[in-house]
mmCIF file of C-alpha atoms and ligand atoms in Angstrom:
data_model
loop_
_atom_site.group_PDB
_atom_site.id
_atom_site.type_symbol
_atom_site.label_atom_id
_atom_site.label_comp_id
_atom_site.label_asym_id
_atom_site.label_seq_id
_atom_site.Cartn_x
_atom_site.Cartn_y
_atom_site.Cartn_z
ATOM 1 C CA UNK N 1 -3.223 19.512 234.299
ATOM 2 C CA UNK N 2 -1.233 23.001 234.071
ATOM 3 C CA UNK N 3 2.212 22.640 235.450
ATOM 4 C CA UNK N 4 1.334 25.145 238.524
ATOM 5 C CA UNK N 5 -1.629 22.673 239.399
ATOM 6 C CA UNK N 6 0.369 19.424 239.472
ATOM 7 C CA UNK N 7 3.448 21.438 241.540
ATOM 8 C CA UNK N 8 0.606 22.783 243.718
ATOM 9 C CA UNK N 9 -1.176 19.187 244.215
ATOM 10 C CA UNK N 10 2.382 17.756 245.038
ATOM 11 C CA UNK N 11 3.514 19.628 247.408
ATOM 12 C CA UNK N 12 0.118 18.992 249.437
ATOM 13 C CA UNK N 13 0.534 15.497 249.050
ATOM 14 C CA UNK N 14 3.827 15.804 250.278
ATOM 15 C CA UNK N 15 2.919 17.357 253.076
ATOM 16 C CA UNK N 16 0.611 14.807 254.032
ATOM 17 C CA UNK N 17 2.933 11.843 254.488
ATOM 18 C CA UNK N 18 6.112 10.897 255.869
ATOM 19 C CA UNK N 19 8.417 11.803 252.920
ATOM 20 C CA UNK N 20 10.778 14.340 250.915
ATOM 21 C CA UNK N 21 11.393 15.006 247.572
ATOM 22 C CA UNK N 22 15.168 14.924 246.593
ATOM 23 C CA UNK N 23 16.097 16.206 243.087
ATOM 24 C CA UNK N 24 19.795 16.503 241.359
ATOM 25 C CA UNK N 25 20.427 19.542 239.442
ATOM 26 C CA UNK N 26 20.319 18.132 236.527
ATOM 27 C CA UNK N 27 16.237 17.556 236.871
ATOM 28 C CA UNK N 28 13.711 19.040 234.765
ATOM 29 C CA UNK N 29 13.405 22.151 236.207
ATOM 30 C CA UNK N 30 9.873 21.807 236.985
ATOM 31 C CA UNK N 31 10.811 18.813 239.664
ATOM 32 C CA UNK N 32 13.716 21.009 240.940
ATOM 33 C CA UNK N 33 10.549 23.514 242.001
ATOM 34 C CA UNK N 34 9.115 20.822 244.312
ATOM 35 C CA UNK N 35 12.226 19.451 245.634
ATOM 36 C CA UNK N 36 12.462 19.282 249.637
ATOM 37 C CA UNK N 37 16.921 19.235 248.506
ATOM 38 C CA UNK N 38 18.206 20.398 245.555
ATOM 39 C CA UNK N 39 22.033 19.123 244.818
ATOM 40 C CA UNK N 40 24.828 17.273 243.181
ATOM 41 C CA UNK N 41 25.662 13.732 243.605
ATOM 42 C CA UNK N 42 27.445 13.965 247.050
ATOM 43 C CA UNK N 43 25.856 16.625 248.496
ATOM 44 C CA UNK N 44 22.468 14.357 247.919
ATOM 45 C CA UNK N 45 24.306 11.461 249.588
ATOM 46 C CA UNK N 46 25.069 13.068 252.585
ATOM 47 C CA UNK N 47 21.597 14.581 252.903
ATOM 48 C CA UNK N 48 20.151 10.930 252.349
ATOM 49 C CA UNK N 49 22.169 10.128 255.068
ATOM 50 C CA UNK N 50 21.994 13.140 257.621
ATOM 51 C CA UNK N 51 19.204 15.116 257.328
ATOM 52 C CA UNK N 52 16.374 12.896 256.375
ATOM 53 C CA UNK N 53 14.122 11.519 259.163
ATOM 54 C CA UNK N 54 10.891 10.203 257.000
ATOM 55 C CA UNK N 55 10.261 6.783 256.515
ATOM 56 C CA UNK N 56 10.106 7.805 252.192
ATOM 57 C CA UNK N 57 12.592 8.971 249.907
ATOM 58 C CA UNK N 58 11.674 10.300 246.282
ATOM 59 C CA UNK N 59 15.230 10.503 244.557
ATOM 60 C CA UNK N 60 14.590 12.156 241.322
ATOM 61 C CA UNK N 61 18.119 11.373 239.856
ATOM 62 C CA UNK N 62 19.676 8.389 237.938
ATOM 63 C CA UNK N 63 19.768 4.575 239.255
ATOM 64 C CA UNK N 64 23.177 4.983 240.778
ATOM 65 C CA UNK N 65 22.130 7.931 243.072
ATOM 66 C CA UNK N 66 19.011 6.343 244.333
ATOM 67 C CA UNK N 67 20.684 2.704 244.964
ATOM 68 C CA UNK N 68 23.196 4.759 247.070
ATOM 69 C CA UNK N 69 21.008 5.855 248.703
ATOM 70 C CA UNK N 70 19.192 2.829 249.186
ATOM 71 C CA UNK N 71 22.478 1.259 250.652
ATOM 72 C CA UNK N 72 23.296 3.759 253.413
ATOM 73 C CA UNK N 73 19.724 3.771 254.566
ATOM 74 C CA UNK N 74 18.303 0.094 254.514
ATOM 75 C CA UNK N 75 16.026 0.596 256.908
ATOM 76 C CA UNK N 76 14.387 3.452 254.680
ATOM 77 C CA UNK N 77 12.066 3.001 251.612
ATOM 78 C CA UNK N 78 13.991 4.670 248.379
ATOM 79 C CA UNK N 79 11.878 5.242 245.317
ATOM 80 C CA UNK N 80 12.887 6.259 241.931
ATOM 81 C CA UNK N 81 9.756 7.977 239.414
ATOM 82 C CA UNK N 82 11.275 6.319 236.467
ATOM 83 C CA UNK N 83 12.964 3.087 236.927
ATOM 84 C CA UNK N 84 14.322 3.458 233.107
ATOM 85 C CA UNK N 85 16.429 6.436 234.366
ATOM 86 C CA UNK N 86 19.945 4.827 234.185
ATOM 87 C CA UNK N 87 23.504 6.287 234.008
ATOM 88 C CA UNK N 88 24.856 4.922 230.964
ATOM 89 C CA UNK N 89 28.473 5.349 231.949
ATOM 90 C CA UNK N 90 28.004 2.872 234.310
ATOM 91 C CA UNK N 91 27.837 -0.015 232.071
ATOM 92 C CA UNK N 92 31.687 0.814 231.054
ATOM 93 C CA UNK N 93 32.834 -1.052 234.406
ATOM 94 C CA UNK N 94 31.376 -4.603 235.549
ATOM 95 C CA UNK N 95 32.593 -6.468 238.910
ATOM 96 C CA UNK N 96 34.405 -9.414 236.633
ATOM 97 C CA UNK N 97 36.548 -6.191 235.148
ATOM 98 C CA UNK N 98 37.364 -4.973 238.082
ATOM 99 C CA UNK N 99 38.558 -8.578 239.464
ATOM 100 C CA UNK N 100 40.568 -8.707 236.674
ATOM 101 C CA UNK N 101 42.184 -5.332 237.029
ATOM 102 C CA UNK N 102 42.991 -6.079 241.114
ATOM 103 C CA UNK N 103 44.517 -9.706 239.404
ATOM 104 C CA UNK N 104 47.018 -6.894 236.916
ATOM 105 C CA UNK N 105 47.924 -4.383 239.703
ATOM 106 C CA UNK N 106 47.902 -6.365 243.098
ATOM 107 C CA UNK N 107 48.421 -3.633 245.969
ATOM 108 C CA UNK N 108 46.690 -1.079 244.573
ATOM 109 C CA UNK N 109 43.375 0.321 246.337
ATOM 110 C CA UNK N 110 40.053 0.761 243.352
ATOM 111 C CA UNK N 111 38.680 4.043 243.719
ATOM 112 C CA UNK N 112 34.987 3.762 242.435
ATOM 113 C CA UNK N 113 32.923 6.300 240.428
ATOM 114 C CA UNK N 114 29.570 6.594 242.473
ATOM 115 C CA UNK N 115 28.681 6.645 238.853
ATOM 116 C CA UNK N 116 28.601 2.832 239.223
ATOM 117 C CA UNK N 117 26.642 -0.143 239.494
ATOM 118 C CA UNK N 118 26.319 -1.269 243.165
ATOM 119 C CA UNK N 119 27.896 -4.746 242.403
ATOM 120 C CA UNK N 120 31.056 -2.567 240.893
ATOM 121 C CA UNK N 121 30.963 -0.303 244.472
ATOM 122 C CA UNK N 122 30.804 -3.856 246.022
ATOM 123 C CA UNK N 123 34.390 -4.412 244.784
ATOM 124 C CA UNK N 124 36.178 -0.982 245.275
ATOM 125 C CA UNK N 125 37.990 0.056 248.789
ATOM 126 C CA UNK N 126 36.213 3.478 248.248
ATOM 127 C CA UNK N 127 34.215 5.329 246.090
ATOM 128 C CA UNK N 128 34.485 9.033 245.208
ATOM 129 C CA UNK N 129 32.171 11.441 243.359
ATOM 130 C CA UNK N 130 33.057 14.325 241.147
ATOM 131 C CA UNK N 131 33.393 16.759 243.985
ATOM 132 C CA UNK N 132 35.868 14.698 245.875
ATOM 133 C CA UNK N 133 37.525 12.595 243.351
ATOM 134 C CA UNK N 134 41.082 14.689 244.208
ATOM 135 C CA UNK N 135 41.193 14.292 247.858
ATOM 136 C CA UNK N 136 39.939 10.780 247.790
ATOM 137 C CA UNK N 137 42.957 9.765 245.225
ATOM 138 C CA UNK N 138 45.413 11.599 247.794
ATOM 139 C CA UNK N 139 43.994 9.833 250.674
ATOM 140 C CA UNK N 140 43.679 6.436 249.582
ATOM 141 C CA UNK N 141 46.914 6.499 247.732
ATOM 142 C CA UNK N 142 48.509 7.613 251.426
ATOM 143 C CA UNK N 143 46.437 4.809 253.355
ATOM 144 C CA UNK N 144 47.575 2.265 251.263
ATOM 145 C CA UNK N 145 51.282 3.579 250.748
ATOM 146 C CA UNK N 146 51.418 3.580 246.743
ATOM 147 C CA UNK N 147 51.683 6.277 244.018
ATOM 148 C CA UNK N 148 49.076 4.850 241.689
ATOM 149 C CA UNK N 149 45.319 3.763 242.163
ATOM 150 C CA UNK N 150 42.708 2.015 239.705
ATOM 151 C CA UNK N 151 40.018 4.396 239.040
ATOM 152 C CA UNK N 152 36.874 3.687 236.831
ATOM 153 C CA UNK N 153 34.605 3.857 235.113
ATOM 154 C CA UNK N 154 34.860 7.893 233.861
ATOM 155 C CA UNK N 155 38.515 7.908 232.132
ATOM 156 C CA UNK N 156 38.138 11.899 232.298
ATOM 157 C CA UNK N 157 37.626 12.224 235.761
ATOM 158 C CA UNK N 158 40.467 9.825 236.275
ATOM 159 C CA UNK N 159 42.790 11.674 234.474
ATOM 160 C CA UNK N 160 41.238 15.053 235.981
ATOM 161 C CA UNK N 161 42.302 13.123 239.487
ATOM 162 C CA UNK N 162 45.656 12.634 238.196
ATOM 163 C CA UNK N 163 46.772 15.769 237.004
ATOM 164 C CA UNK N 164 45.699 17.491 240.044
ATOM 165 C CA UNK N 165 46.940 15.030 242.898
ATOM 166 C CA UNK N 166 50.133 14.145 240.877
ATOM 167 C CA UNK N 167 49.093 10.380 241.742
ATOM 168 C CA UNK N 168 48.603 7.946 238.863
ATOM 169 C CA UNK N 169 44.864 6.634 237.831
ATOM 170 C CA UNK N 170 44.948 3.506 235.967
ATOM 171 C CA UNK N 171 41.790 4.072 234.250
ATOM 172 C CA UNK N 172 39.235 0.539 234.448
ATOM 173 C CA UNK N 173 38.787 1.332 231.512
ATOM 174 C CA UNK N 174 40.879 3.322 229.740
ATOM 175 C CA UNK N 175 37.691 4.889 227.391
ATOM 176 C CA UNK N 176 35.016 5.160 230.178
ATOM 177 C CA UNK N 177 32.941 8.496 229.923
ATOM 178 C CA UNK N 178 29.970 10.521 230.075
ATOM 179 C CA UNK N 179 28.099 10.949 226.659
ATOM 180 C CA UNK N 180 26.736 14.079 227.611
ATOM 181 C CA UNK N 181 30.048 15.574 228.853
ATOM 182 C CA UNK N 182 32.880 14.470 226.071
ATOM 183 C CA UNK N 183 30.254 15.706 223.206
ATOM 184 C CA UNK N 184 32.036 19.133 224.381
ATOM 185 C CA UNK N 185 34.974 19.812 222.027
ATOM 186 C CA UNK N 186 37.853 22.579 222.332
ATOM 187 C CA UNK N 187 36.404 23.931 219.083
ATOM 188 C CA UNK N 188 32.768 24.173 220.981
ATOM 189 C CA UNK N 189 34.466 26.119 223.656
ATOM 190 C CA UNK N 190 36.213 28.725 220.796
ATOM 191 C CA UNK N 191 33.003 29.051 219.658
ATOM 192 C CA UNK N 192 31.025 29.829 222.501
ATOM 193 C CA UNK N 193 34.052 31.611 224.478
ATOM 194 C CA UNK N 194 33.829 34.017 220.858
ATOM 195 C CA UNK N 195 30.526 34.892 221.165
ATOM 196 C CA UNK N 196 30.183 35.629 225.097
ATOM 197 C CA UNK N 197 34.319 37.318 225.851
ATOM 198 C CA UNK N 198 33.743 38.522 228.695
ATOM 199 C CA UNK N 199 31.770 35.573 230.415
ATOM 200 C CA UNK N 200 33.674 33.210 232.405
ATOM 201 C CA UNK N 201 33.889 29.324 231.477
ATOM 202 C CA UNK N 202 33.362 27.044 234.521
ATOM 203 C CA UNK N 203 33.062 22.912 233.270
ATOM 204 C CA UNK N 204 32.800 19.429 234.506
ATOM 205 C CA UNK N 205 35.110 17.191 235.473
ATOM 206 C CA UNK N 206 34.079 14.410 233.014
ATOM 207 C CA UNK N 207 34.920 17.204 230.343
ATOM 208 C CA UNK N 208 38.188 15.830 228.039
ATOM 209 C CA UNK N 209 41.266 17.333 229.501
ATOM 210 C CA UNK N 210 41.378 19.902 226.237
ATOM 211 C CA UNK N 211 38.056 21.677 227.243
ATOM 212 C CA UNK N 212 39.135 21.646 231.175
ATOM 213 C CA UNK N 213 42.484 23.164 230.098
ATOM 214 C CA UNK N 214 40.455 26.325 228.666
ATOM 215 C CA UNK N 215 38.154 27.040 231.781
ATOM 216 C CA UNK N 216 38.210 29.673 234.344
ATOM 217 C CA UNK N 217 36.849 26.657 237.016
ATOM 218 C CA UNK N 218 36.599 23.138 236.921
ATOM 219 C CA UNK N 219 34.384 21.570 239.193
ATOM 220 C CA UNK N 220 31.264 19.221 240.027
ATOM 221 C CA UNK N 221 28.041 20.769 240.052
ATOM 222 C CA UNK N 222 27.647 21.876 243.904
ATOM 223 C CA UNK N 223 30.856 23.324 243.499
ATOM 224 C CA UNK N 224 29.858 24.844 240.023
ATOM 225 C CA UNK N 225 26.869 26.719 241.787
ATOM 226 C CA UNK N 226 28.896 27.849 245.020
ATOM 227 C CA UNK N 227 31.373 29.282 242.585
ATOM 228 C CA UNK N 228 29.016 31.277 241.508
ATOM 229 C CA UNK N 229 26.792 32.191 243.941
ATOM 230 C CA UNK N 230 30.220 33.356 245.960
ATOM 231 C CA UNK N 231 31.776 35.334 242.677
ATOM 232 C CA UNK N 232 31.732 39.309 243.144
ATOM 233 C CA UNK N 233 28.640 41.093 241.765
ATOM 234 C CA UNK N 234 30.799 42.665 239.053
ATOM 235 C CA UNK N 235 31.388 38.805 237.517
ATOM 236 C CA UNK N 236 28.191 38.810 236.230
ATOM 237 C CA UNK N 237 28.503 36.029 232.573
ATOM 238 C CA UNK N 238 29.344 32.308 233.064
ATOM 239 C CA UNK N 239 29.706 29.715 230.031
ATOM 240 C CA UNK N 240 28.570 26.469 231.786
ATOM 241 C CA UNK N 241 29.922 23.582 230.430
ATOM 242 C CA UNK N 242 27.419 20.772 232.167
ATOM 243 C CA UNK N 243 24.037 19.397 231.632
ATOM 244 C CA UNK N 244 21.374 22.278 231.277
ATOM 245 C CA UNK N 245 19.441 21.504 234.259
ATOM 246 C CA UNK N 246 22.381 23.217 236.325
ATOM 247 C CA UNK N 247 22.388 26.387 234.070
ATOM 248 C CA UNK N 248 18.252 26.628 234.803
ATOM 249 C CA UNK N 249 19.027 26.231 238.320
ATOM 250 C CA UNK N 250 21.617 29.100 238.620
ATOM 251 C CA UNK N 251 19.279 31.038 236.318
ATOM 252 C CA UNK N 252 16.753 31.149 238.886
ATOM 253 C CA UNK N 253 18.855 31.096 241.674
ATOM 254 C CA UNK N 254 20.685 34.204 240.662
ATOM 255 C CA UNK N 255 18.410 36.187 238.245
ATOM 256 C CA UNK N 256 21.072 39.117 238.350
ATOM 257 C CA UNK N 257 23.902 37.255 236.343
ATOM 258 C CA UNK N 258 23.911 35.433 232.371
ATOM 259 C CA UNK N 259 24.208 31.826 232.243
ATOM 260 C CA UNK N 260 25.240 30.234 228.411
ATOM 261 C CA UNK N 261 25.809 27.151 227.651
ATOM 262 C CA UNK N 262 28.687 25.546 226.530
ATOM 263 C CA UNK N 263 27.164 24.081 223.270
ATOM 264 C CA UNK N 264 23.571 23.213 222.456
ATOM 265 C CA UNK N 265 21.591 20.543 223.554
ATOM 266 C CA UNK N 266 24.010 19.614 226.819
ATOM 267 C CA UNK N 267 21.201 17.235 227.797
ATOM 268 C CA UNK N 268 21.191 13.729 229.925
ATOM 269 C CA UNK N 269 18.297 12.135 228.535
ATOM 270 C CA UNK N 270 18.178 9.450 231.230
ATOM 271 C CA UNK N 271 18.404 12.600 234.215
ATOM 272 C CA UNK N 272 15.073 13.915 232.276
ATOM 273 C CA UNK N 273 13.058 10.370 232.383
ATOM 274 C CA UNK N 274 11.576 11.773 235.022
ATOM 275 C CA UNK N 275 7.826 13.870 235.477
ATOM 276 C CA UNK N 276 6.065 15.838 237.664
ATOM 277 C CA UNK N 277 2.914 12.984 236.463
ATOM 278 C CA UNK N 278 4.985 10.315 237.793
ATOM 279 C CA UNK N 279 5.629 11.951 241.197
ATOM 280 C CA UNK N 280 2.005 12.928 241.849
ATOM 281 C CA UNK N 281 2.000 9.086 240.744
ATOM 282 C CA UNK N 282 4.283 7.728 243.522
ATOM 283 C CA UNK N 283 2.880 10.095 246.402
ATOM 284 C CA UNK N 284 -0.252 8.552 246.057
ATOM 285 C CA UNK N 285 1.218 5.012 246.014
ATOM 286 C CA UNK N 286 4.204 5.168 248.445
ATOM 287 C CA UNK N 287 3.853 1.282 248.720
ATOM 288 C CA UNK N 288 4.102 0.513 244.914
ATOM 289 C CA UNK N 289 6.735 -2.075 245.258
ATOM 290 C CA UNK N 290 7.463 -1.183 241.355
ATOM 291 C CA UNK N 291 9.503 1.995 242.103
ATOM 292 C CA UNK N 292 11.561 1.053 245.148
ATOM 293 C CA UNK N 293 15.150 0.689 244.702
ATOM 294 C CA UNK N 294 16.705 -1.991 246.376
ATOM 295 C CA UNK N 295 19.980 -3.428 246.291
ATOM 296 C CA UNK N 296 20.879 -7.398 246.665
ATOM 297 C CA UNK N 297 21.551 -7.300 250.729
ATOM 298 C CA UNK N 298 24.834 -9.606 249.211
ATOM 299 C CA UNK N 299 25.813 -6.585 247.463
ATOM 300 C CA UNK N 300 24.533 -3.909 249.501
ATOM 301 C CA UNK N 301 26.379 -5.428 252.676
ATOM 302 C CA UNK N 302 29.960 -4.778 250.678
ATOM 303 C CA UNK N 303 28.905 -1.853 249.022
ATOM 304 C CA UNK N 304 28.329 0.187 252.079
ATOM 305 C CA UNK N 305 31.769 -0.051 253.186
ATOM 306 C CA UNK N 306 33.510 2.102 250.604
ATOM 307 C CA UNK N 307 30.480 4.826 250.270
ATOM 308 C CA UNK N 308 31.027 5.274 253.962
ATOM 309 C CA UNK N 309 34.466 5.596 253.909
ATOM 310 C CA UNK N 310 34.004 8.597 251.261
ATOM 311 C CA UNK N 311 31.923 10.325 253.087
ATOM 312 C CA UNK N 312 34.237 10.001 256.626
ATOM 313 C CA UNK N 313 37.006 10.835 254.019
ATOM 314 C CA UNK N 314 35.271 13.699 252.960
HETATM 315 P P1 13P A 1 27.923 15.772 240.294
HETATM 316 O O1 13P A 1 28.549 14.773 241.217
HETATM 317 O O2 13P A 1 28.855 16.882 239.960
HETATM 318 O O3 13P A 1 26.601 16.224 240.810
HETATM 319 O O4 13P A 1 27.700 15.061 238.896
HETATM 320 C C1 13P A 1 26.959 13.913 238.730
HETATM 321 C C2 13P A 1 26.938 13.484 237.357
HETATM 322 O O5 13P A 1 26.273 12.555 237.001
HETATM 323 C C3 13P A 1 27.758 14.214 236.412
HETATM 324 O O6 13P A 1 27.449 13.843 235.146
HETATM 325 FE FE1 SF4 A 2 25.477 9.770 233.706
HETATM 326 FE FE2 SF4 A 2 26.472 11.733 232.193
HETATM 327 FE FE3 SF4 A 2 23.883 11.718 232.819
HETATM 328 FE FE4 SF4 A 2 25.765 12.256 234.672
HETATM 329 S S1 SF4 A 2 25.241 13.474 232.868
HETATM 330 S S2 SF4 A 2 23.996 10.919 234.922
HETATM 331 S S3 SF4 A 2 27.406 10.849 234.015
HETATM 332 S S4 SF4 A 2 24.978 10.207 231.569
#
């Protein structure tokens, strides 16, 4: 069926039932189109949590965003189009590590990646996403009176965290990162920033501290997007150093400016699991056990605490 069709046939069924469509802005762009919310990882979070009233959720992200989801509203059904979409970074940090880091540094509080698995979110006092990693590191380190906190599993975003709040980050562990973000080299960004002079470089925080120290902005993808959307018409050429799906976003968000990206092929394979096929799928068999995400209530009962306490600290 023509992509226009299936978008078309979607947003009918959507219509139909009791549900909404959430997408991250690193989807296809084609799901992004039929998305009820369109955001970054904390921004989709708080909408999960606040602004949906339907008895379905459709979160077209990665596992870690739709098991959060999951958590903060049990009484809700959360369904994921591909179950195979999985951060990868996640597997860097497991519960028994972070035990065993608590055992090495007794005192200090374990700031948690969202980027996580829920058992690892079980074992943290809070979790933080990209957006807030800085404030959360202030805050916690102030709550619990100490200059240092663990912080896993993205080693860049730790170190990001600590050069901006001045507070350590013992990284759990200390080579933790994105595969899609660290590909992006200080050469890359010579390159690129050669070609396009006059555009402005805005990048990730799970960049490597080489390629943040070059850019105009450094920030998570809702803050990415506001940057731009709230730059003077004049500014009118961005590098973007994050997964595509972002720069097709702001393409067609602000048609006016240039979008390049940082190097080729900044792709998360596991973000693009998903299909419009597989949502038409899923709207026509909201009950298909299959595709709901749910967290052990074991886990889920201790995971809630820190994800909460982000988003009151934040
Ligand atoms: P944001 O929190 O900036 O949306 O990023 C999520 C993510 O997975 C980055 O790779
Ligand atoms: Fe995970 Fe990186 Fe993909 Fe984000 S871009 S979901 S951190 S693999």
């Amino acid at each position: 069926m023509p992509i226009k069709q299936l978008q078309e046939e979607i947003i009918k069924l959507k219509q139909e039932q009791d549900v909404v469509i959430l997408a991250h802005y690193y989807q296809p762009i084609e799901i992004q189109e039929i998305a009820d919310f369109i955001g970054g990882s904390l921004k989709l979070s708080r909408t999960a949590k606040e602004n949906v009233n339907t008895e379905y959720i459709i979160f077209a992200g990665v596992d870690f965003m739709a098991e959060t989801a999951s958590i903060i509203n049990p009484e809700k059904h959360v369904l994921i189009p591909n179950y195979e979409a999985c951060c990868p970074m996640a597997a860097f940090l497991t519960p028994e590590m972070v035990k065993e880091f608590k055992k090495e540094h007794p005192g200090l509080p374990v700031v948690v990646y969202v980027n996580s698995t829920a058992a690892v979110k079980a074992e943290s006092d809070i979790c933080c996403t990209s957006a807030n990693a800085v404030k959360i590191v202030k805050n916690i380190s102030q709550e619990f009176n100490v200059e240092a906190v663990l912080f896993g599993p993205d080693a860049n975003l730790a170190d990001y965290a600590e050069q901006i709040s001045n507070i350590k980050t013992i990284k759990m562990p200390d080579k933790g990162h994105c595969y899609v973000h660290s590909q992006i080299t200080a050469d890359d960004i010579k390159t690129v920033k050669e070609k396009y002079s006059k555009a402005e470089l805005l990048v990730h925080p799970e960049c490597i501290r080489d390629v943040r120290e070059l850019a105009d902005y450094v920030g998570s993808t809702t803050h990415m997007y506001n940057y731009v959307k709230e730059r003077s018409p004049e500014i009118n050429e961005f590098i973007i150093g994050t997964e595509v799906g972002l720069l097709e976003r702001m393409a067609q968000d602000f048609p006016k400016k240039n979008f390049y990206l940082a190097k080729d092929k900044l792709i998360c394979y596991q973000m693009k699991k998903h299909n419009l096929e597989l949502i038409e799928y899923l709207l026509k068999n909201l009950d298909d056990k299959a595709f709901e995400v749910k967290v052990p209530p074991e886990i889920a009962k201790r995971a809630i605490n820190p994800i909460e306490k982000m988003l009151d600290f934040s």
